Short mmCIF file of C-alpha atoms in Angstrom, two decimals:
data_model
loop_
_atom_site.label_atom_id
_atom_site.label_comp_id
_atom_site.label_asym_id
_atom_site.label_seq_id
_atom_site.Cartn_x
_atom_site.Cartn_y
_atom_site.Cartn_z
CA UNK A 1 0.00 0.00 0.00
CA UNK A 2 1.04 3.58 -0.46
CA UNK A 3 3.07 4.89 2.41
CA UNK A 4 3.68 1.44 3.89
CA UNK A 5 7.22 0.75 4.96
CA UNK A 6 9.09 -1.91 2.99
CA UNK A 7 9.78 -5.20 4.69
CA UNK A 8 13.23 -5.92 6.01
CA UNK A 9 14.34 -9.55 6.24
CA UNK A 10 17.10 -10.95 8.37
CA UNK A 11 19.04 -12.20 5.36
CA UNK A 12 22.30 -11.10 3.89
CA UNK A 13 20.70 -9.71 0.71
CA UNK A 14 17.33 -8.86 2.32
CA UNK A 15 15.67 -11.66 0.32
CA UNK A 16 12.70 -13.65 1.54
CA UNK A 17 13.97 -16.37 3.84
CA UNK A 18 13.35 -20.02 2.88
CA UNK A 19 12.69 -23.07 5.00
CA UNK A 20 15.55 -24.94 3.28
CA UNK A 21 18.62 -23.89 1.28
CA UNK A 22 18.13 -23.12 -2.41
CA UNK A 23 18.60 -26.19 -4.59
CA UNK A 24 21.78 -25.96 -6.63
CA UNK A 25 21.80 -27.42 -10.15
CA UNK A 26 25.09 -29.14 -10.89
CA UNK A 27 26.59 -29.30 -14.35
CA UNK A 28 29.64 -31.03 -15.76
CA UNK A 29 32.97 -29.56 -14.66
CA UNK A 30 34.19 -27.07 -17.22
CA UNK A 31 37.54 -28.91 -17.43
CA UNK A 32 35.76 -32.12 -18.45
CA UNK A 33 33.73 -30.27 -21.09
CA UNK A 34 36.90 -28.74 -22.53
CA UNK A 35 38.53 -32.19 -22.56
CA UNK A 36 35.55 -33.64 -24.44
CA UNK A 37 35.66 -30.94 -27.09
CA UNK A 38 39.45 -31.20 -27.45
CA UNK A 39 39.46 -34.96 -27.82
CA UNK A 40 36.46 -34.74 -30.17
CA UNK A 41 38.32 -32.24 -32.37
CA UNK A 42 41.45 -34.43 -32.48
CA UNK A 43 39.25 -37.44 -33.27
CA UNK A 44 37.56 -35.55 -36.11
CA UNK A 45 40.90 -34.45 -37.57
CA UNK A 46 42.28 -38.01 -37.45
CA UNK A 47 39.19 -39.39 -39.17
CA UNK A 48 39.23 -36.69 -41.89
CA UNK A 49 42.94 -37.21 -42.57
CA UNK A 50 42.49 -40.97 -42.74
CA UNK A 51 39.53 -40.57 -45.08
CA UNK A 52 41.54 -38.26 -47.33
CA UNK A 53 44.42 -40.75 -47.38
CA UNK A 54 42.13 -43.59 -48.49
CA UNK A 55 40.40 -41.50 -51.17
CA UNK A 56 43.59 -40.00 -52.63
CA UNK A 57 45.50 -43.30 -52.77
CA UNK A 58 42.48 -45.52 -53.47
CA UNK A 59 44.15 -46.89 -56.65
CA UNK A 60 47.39 -47.69 -54.88
CA UNK A 61 48.05 -51.35 -54.24
CA UNK A 62 48.62 -50.76 -50.52
CA UNK A 63 45.10 -49.38 -50.12
CA UNK A 64 43.52 -51.91 -52.46
CA UNK A 65 44.96 -54.84 -50.53
CA UNK A 66 43.66 -53.26 -47.30
CA UNK A 67 40.07 -53.63 -48.59
CA UNK A 68 38.97 -49.97 -48.98
CA UNK A 69 35.28 -50.81 -48.49
CA UNK A 70 36.06 -52.01 -44.97
CA UNK A 71 38.20 -48.92 -44.35
CA UNK A 72 35.23 -46.71 -45.23
CA UNK A 73 33.08 -48.57 -42.69
CA UNK A 74 35.74 -48.04 -40.02
CA UNK A 75 36.02 -44.34 -40.78
CA UNK A 76 32.25 -43.87 -40.74
CA UNK A 77 32.26 -45.48 -37.31
CA UNK A 78 34.82 -42.86 -36.30
CA UNK A 79 32.44 -40.11 -37.49
CA UNK A 80 29.69 -41.55 -35.28
CA UNK A 81 32.11 -41.56 -32.35
CA UNK A 82 32.76 -37.84 -32.92
CA UNK A 83 29.02 -37.17 -32.98
CA UNK A 84 28.68 -39.06 -29.69
CA UNK A 85 31.25 -36.78 -28.07
CA UNK A 86 29.62 -33.64 -29.45
CA UNK A 87 26.26 -34.72 -28.01
CA UNK A 88 27.80 -35.46 -24.62
CA UNK A 89 29.69 -32.17 -24.53
CA UNK A 90 26.54 -30.09 -24.87
CA UNK A 91 25.21 -27.96 -22.05
CA UNK A 92 21.66 -29.30 -22.25
CA UNK A 93 20.33 -32.78 -21.75
CA UNK A 94 16.91 -34.21 -22.61
CA UNK A 95 15.28 -37.45 -23.69
CA UNK A 96 16.45 -37.06 -27.31
CA UNK A 97 20.04 -36.69 -26.18
CA UNK A 98 19.65 -39.82 -24.07
CA UNK A 99 18.42 -41.80 -27.09
CA UNK A 100 21.29 -40.53 -29.26
CA UNK A 101 23.77 -41.49 -26.53
CA UNK A 102 22.51 -45.06 -26.92
CA UNK A 103 22.61 -45.19 -30.71
CA UNK A 104 25.85 -43.40 -31.60
CA UNK A 105 28.34 -45.46 -29.54
CA UNK A 106 26.81 -48.85 -30.38
CA UNK A 107 26.62 -48.06 -34.10
CA UNK A 108 30.20 -46.77 -34.09
CA UNK A 109 31.45 -49.80 -32.17
CA UNK A 110 29.51 -52.18 -34.43
CA UNK A 111 30.76 -50.64 -37.67
CA UNK A 112 34.39 -50.63 -36.58
CA UNK A 113 34.42 -54.11 -35.07
CA UNK A 114 32.39 -55.78 -37.83
CA UNK A 115 34.65 -54.26 -40.50
CA UNK A 116 37.77 -55.47 -38.65
CA UNK A 117 36.36 -58.99 -38.28
CA UNK A 118 35.31 -59.19 -41.93
CA UNK A 119 38.73 -57.89 -43.07
CA UNK A 120 40.46 -60.71 -41.22
CA UNK A 121 37.86 -63.23 -42.39
CA UNK A 122 38.46 -62.38 -46.05
CA UNK A 123 42.25 -62.74 -45.69
CA UNK A 124 41.83 -66.05 -43.83
CA UNK A 125 39.50 -67.48 -46.50
CA UNK A 126 41.87 -66.56 -49.32
CA UNK A 127 45.23 -67.54 -47.83
CA UNK A 128 44.29 -70.45 -45.56
CA UNK A 129 42.24 -72.51 -48.01
CA UNK A 130 45.07 -74.73 -49.26
CA UNK A 131 45.21 -75.32 -53.02
CA UNK A 132 41.55 -74.53 -53.38
CA UNK A 133 40.99 -71.27 -55.25
CA UNK A 134 38.76 -68.92 -53.29
CA UNK A 135 37.28 -65.70 -54.67
CA UNK A 136 35.43 -63.30 -52.38
CA UNK A 137 33.77 -60.29 -53.96
CA UNK A 138 33.49 -56.96 -52.09
CA UNK A 139 29.72 -57.33 -52.03
CA UNK A 140 30.11 -60.57 -50.02
CA UNK A 141 32.16 -58.77 -47.37
CA UNK A 142 29.67 -55.88 -47.30
CA UNK A 143 26.81 -58.34 -46.77
CA UNK A 144 28.55 -59.76 -43.70
CA UNK A 145 29.01 -56.29 -42.23
CA UNK A 146 25.36 -55.50 -42.98
CA UNK A 147 24.29 -58.70 -41.22
CA UNK A 148 26.20 -57.82 -38.05
CA UNK A 149 24.88 -54.26 -38.12
CA UNK A 150 21.33 -55.58 -38.49
CA UNK A 151 21.74 -57.38 -35.17
CA UNK A 152 22.90 -54.19 -33.45
CA UNK A 153 20.13 -52.06 -34.96
CA UNK A 154 17.54 -54.64 -33.91
CA UNK A 155 18.68 -54.46 -30.28
CA UNK A 156 18.92 -50.67 -30.39
CA UNK A 157 15.28 -50.53 -31.47
CA UNK A 158 14.38 -52.78 -28.53
CA UNK A 159 16.42 -50.60 -26.17
CA UNK A 160 14.70 -47.45 -27.44
CA UNK A 161 11.18 -48.85 -27.22
CA UNK A 162 11.34 -51.24 -24.25
CA UNK A 163 14.33 -49.82 -22.37
CA UNK A 164 13.01 -46.24 -22.66
CA UNK A 165 16.18 -44.16 -22.21
CA UNK A 166 15.20 -40.89 -20.55
CA UNK A 167 16.56 -37.95 -18.63
CA UNK A 168 16.42 -38.29 -14.86
CA UNK A 169 17.94 -36.52 -11.91
CA UNK A 170 19.34 -37.29 -8.51
CA UNK A 171 19.63 -35.13 -5.39
CA UNK A 172 22.53 -35.12 -3.00
CA UNK A 173 23.25 -32.95 0.03
CA UNK A 174 26.51 -31.11 0.46
CA UNK A 175 27.75 -31.92 3.96
CA UNK A 176 29.80 -28.71 4.17
CA UNK A 177 27.16 -26.17 3.17
CA UNK A 178 24.09 -28.26 3.97
CA UNK A 179 22.82 -27.32 0.52
CA UNK A 180 20.79 -29.57 -1.77
CA UNK A 181 22.47 -30.29 -5.10
CA UNK A 182 20.73 -31.84 -8.13
CA UNK A 183 22.38 -33.25 -11.23
CA UNK A 184 20.82 -34.67 -14.42
CA UNK A 185 21.85 -37.77 -16.33
CA UNK A 186 20.48 -40.41 -18.72
CA UNK A 187 19.10 -43.71 -17.50
CA UNK A 188 17.16 -46.67 -18.93
CA UNK A 189 14.02 -47.93 -17.30
CA UNK A 190 14.94 -51.47 -18.39
CA UNK A 191 18.54 -52.61 -18.92
CA UNK A 192 17.70 -56.16 -20.08
CA UNK A 193 18.31 -55.63 -23.81
CA UNK A 194 21.30 -53.38 -23.12
CA UNK A 195 22.93 -56.21 -21.19
CA UNK A 196 22.30 -58.69 -24.03
CA UNK A 197 23.82 -56.29 -26.57
CA UNK A 198 26.84 -55.80 -24.31
CA UNK A 199 27.39 -59.56 -24.15
CA UNK A 200 27.16 -59.81 -27.96
CA UNK A 201 29.76 -57.07 -28.37
CA UNK A 202 32.10 -58.84 -25.93
CA UNK A 203 31.74 -62.06 -27.94
CA UNK A 204 32.57 -60.13 -31.12
CA UNK A 205 35.72 -58.81 -29.46
CA UNK A 206 36.77 -62.38 -28.69
CA UNK A 207 35.95 -63.37 -32.27
CA UNK A 208 38.13 -60.53 -33.57
CA UNK A 209 41.05 -61.76 -31.46
CA UNK A 210 40.57 -65.32 -32.72
CA UNK A 211 40.50 -64.29 -36.39
CA UNK A 212 43.63 -62.18 -35.90
CA UNK A 213 45.45 -65.23 -34.57
CA UNK A 214 44.26 -67.31 -37.55
CA UNK A 215 45.84 -64.96 -40.13
CA UNK A 216 49.12 -64.42 -38.31
CA UNK A 217 50.99 -66.54 -40.91
CA UNK A 218 49.90 -64.76 -44.10
CA UNK A 219 52.24 -62.46 -46.08
CA UNK A 220 53.02 -59.10 -44.50
CA UNK A 221 51.54 -57.17 -47.42
CA UNK A 222 47.99 -58.22 -46.51
CA UNK A 223 48.53 -59.11 -42.86
CA UNK A 224 47.04 -56.50 -40.53
CA UNK A 225 46.58 -58.95 -37.69
CA UNK A 226 49.08 -57.21 -35.42
CA UNK A 227 47.56 -53.75 -35.88
CA UNK A 228 44.01 -55.04 -35.46
CA UNK A 229 44.98 -57.06 -32.39
CA UNK A 230 46.64 -54.01 -30.81
CA UNK A 231 43.53 -51.93 -31.59
CA UNK A 232 41.24 -54.54 -30.02
CA UNK A 233 43.44 -54.76 -26.93
CA UNK A 234 43.36 -50.96 -26.64
CA UNK A 235 39.54 -51.05 -26.78
CA UNK A 236 39.47 -53.74 -24.08
CA UNK A 237 41.81 -51.78 -21.80
CA UNK A 238 39.75 -48.61 -22.19
CA UNK A 239 36.58 -50.59 -21.43
CA UNK A 240 38.20 -51.92 -18.24
CA UNK A 241 39.18 -48.37 -17.30
CA UNK A 242 35.60 -47.27 -17.86
CA UNK A 243 34.33 -50.04 -15.58
CA UNK A 244 36.81 -49.00 -12.87
CA UNK A 245 35.66 -45.38 -13.10
CA UNK A 246 32.00 -46.40 -12.94
CA UNK A 247 32.32 -48.85 -10.04
CA UNK A 248 35.36 -47.80 -8.06
CA UNK A 249 35.00 -44.02 -7.81
CA UNK A 250 32.58 -41.67 -6.13
CA UNK A 251 31.85 -39.57 -9.20
CA UNK A 252 28.26 -38.74 -10.07
CA UNK A 253 26.65 -40.57 -12.96
CA UNK A 254 26.83 -37.61 -15.32
CA UNK A 255 30.59 -37.33 -14.76
CA UNK A 256 31.00 -41.08 -15.23
CA UNK A 257 29.07 -40.89 -18.52
CA UNK A 258 31.19 -38.00 -19.78
CA UNK A 259 34.38 -39.84 -18.78
CA UNK A 260 33.16 -42.85 -20.76
CA UNK A 261 32.67 -40.66 -23.82
CA UNK A 262 36.16 -39.26 -23.33
CA UNK A 263 37.63 -42.77 -23.31
CA UNK A 264 35.54 -43.61 -26.37
CA UNK A 265 37.14 -40.71 -28.24
CA UNK A 266 40.62 -41.79 -27.15
CA UNK A 267 39.89 -45.30 -28.43
CA UNK A 268 38.86 -43.85 -31.80
CA UNK A 269 42.07 -41.80 -32.04
CA UNK A 270 44.15 -44.84 -31.10
CA UNK A 271 42.40 -46.93 -33.74
CA UNK A 272 43.04 -44.32 -36.45
CA UNK A 273 46.73 -44.10 -35.52
CA UNK A 274 47.23 -47.87 -35.33
CA UNK A 275 45.40 -48.75 -38.56
CA UNK A 276 46.09 -45.77 -40.80
CA UNK A 277 49.42 -44.53 -39.43
CA UNK A 278 51.53 -47.28 -41.06
CA UNK A 279 49.66 -46.88 -44.35
CA UNK A 280 50.35 -43.15 -44.37
CA UNK A 281 54.04 -43.80 -43.69
CA UNK A 282 54.34 -46.36 -46.50
CA UNK A 283 52.44 -44.23 -49.02
CA UNK A 284 54.26 -40.98 -48.27
CA UNK A 285 57.67 -42.70 -48.41
CA UNK A 286 57.02 -44.45 -51.75
CA UNK A 287 56.83 -48.01 -50.50
CA UNK A 288 55.34 -50.73 -52.68
CA UNK A 289 54.97 -54.51 -52.81
CA UNK A 290 57.63 -56.75 -54.29
CA UNK A 291 56.95 -60.12 -55.93
CA UNK A 292 56.77 -61.74 -52.47
CA UNK A 293 54.06 -59.34 -51.26
CA UNK A 294 56.56 -57.65 -48.93
CA UNK A 295 56.68 -53.86 -48.59
CA UNK A 296 59.95 -52.35 -49.81
CA UNK A 297 60.91 -48.85 -50.80
CA UNK A 298 60.37 -48.04 -54.46
CA UNK A 299 63.57 -48.36 -56.49
CA UNK A 300 64.97 -51.24 -54.45
CA UNK A 301 66.11 -54.41 -56.19
CA UNK A 302 63.44 -57.00 -55.63
CA UNK A 303 65.64 -60.01 -54.96
CA UNK A 304 65.82 -62.59 -52.24
CA UNK A 305 69.16 -61.04 -51.21
CA UNK A 306 67.66 -57.70 -50.25
CA UNK A 307 64.36 -59.04 -49.02
CA UNK A 308 64.50 -62.42 -47.32
CA UNK A 309 61.05 -64.05 -47.29
CA UNK A 310 59.74 -65.63 -44.14
CA UNK A 311 59.10 -69.34 -43.73
CA UNK A 312 55.43 -68.74 -44.42
CA UNK A 313 56.32 -66.90 -47.61
CA UNK A 314 58.57 -69.78 -48.70
CA UNK A 315 55.69 -72.19 -48.21
CA UNK A 316 53.47 -69.97 -50.31
CA UNK A 317 56.11 -69.82 -53.06
CA UNK A 318 56.39 -73.62 -53.07
CA UNK A 319 52.64 -73.91 -53.45
CA UNK A 320 52.69 -71.39 -56.29
CA UNK A 321 55.43 -73.40 -58.07
CA UNK A 322 53.35 -76.55 -57.67
CA UNK A 323 50.35 -74.84 -59.18
CA UNK A 324 52.44 -73.53 -62.08
CA UNK A 325 53.85 -77.01 -62.74
CA UNK A 326 50.38 -78.50 -62.72
CA UNK A 327 49.20 -75.91 -65.20
CA UNK A 328 52.18 -76.62 -67.51
CA UNK A 329 51.51 -80.35 -67.42
CA UNK A 330 47.79 -79.89 -67.84
CA UNK A 331 47.80 -80.30 -71.65
CA UNK A 332 50.05 -83.36 -71.57
CA UNK A 333 47.93 -84.92 -68.85
CA UNK A 334 44.75 -84.26 -70.82
CA UNK A 335 46.29 -85.80 -73.98
CA UNK A 336 47.33 -88.93 -72.12
CA UNK A 337 43.93 -89.13 -70.51
CA UNK A 338 42.22 -88.93 -73.92
CA UNK A 339 44.52 -91.62 -75.33
CA UNK A 340 43.83 -93.94 -72.43
CA UNK A 341 40.09 -93.38 -72.81
CA UNK A 342 40.25 -94.12 -76.57
CA UNK A 343 42.27 -97.30 -75.97
CA UNK A 344 39.85 -98.37 -73.27
CA UNK A 345 36.94 -97.84 -75.66
CA UNK A 346 38.67 -99.92 -78.35
CA UNK A 347 39.29 -102.75 -75.89
CA UNK A 348 35.69 -102.71 -74.85
CA UNK A 349 34.54 -102.84 -78.47
CA UNK A 350 36.79 -105.84 -79.17
CA UNK A 351 35.45 -107.63 -76.12
CA UNK A 352 31.92 -106.82 -77.25
CA UNK A 353 32.61 -108.27 -80.73
CA UNK A 354 34.04 -111.41 -79.17
CA UNK A 355 31.02 -111.78 -76.95
CA UNK A 356 28.66 -111.34 -79.90
CA UNK A 357 30.54 -113.95 -81.93
CA UNK A 358 30.50 -116.38 -79.03
CA UNK A 359 26.83 -115.69 -78.56
CA UNK A 360 26.09 -116.46 -82.25
CA UNK A 361 28.02 -119.72 -82.08
CA UNK A 362 26.31 -120.65 -78.86
CA UNK A 363 22.94 -119.85 -80.33
CA UNK A 364 23.65 -121.98 -83.41
CA UNK A 365 24.79 -124.87 -81.23
CA UNK A 366 21.71 -124.62 -79.10
CA UNK A 367 19.43 -124.63 -82.17
CA UNK A 368 21.25 -127.63 -83.62
CA UNK A 369 21.00 -129.44 -80.32
CA UNK A 370 17.27 -128.76 -80.18
CA UNK A 371 16.74 -130.15 -83.67
CA UNK A 372 18.73 -133.30 -82.88
CA UNK A 373 16.84 -133.74 -79.67
CA UNK A 374 13.51 -133.39 -81.52
CA UNK A 375 14.47 -135.97 -84.12
CA UNK A 376 15.66 -138.38 -81.49
CA UNK A 377 12.57 -137.93 -79.33
CA UNK A 378 10.22 -138.64 -82.25
CA UNK A 379 12.32 -141.50 -83.65
CA UNK A 380 12.37 -139.79 -87.01
CA UNK A 381 15.82 -140.96 -87.88
CA UNK A 382 14.92 -144.70 -87.66
CA UNK A 383 11.71 -144.12 -89.51
CA UNK A 384 13.53 -142.86 -92.60
CA UNK A 385 16.15 -145.60 -92.41
CA UNK A 386 13.57 -148.54 -92.17
CA UNK A 387 13.01 -150.09 -95.67
CA UNK A 388 9.49 -151.23 -94.73
CA UNK A 389 8.46 -147.68 -94.05
CA UNK A 390 5.95 -146.31 -96.47
CA UNK A 391 4.61 -142.92 -96.59
CA UNK A 392 0.91 -142.17 -96.59
CA UNK A 393 0.99 -141.54 -100.34
CA UNK A 394 2.54 -144.95 -101.00
CA UNK A 395 -0.14 -146.65 -98.91
CA UNK A 396 -2.81 -144.89 -100.82
#
C-alpha cells in the first residue's frame, strides 16, 4: 500500500527467507567439457585425414589390398564416435540426447568391429584354403558387415522402445554447506536388452582376437593382424578403465558418462593411428609390394638377397610353383587321358565283338541241339532208315 514501509528480512541480501537452502543445479565440470571438445576435435581431424588418405590413394596397391570398403566402414564409425562426443559435450540434456547417446556409440562400435572382423575373415579365407581357389567379392564382405549391423540395430530398437532411455535426476546434500544439489543424467528404465547387446559385443571382441590369430601366418603385405589385435586390446583396456571409473570411484553418474565418452574418443584416435598410421608412412615414403608381397621402398632391387622371405612366404612360393607345374603339365595330362580313354573304348569294343561272336556260335549250337533232340525224341531218324516204311501216299 502507499506509504507502507518496505519489509526488512534478516538475510544477507534482504531476500525472503526459505525453509531450506536453495537447490543448486550441478553441471559437468568445465575442465571435463573442454577435454571432451578437445578430444572430439582431435578425433575428427584423425578421421578426416584418414579418409583423405584412403580417397587419394584408393588406386594404390597398398590401399587396395587393405580392402577400402572395410576402411570406409571403419572411418564412418569414427564419425559416429565424434558425434557421440559432441552430443555429450553439450550444455543441455533431454530425452532425445539420451536416445542418441545409446545409438551413436553402439553403431560406431559395431561398424568398426564388424569391419575389422570381416577384413580378417576375407584374408583367412583366401590364404588359408590350401590349393583350393577362393574368390570373395566386395559385395560378399559388405553383406557380412550389414548382417552384423542388423543385429545391433535390432537391439537398439528394442532398447529405445522397451528400455526407454530418458533424462532423470538425482539429489545429494553437500555436507559442508548443507545445501541440496541436483544433477541430471540419462538412464534406462529397463537394462535387459542393453545387457544382451553388451554380451554380444564382448563375444565379437573375442571373435576378432581369434580371427587375428588365424591370419598371423599370411604375407606381411595383406597381414594387418598385429595392428588389429593391438587396436582390439586398446579397446578392451579402455573398457576396463571405464568399468573401474564407474564402479570404483565416487563420481556422479553424469561425470562417469562424460568420462566414458572421453575414453571412447581416445579409443577412436588410437584406432586411427594404429590402422592408418603405417599406411600413411608407406604411401608418403614411396613403398610398394615386391613379388613376395613384402613392402619395400620403391627403387629397391626385388631379390631374395635384399628381401628375405619368411618361412610362411617360402611355403606360399612352393605352393605357387606346384600350381604352375600342374598348369604346364595340364595339356600333356589331358592328352594322355584322352589316349587312355580311346584305348579303353577300343578294348571294350573288341570284347563286345568277341562276346557277340561267341553268342552267335552258342545260339547256333543250341538250335542244332534242339533239332537233334527233336528228331531223337520222335524217332524220325529210324523211320527214314527202315526199308518197310511207307509214306501215306505210297499206302494210298
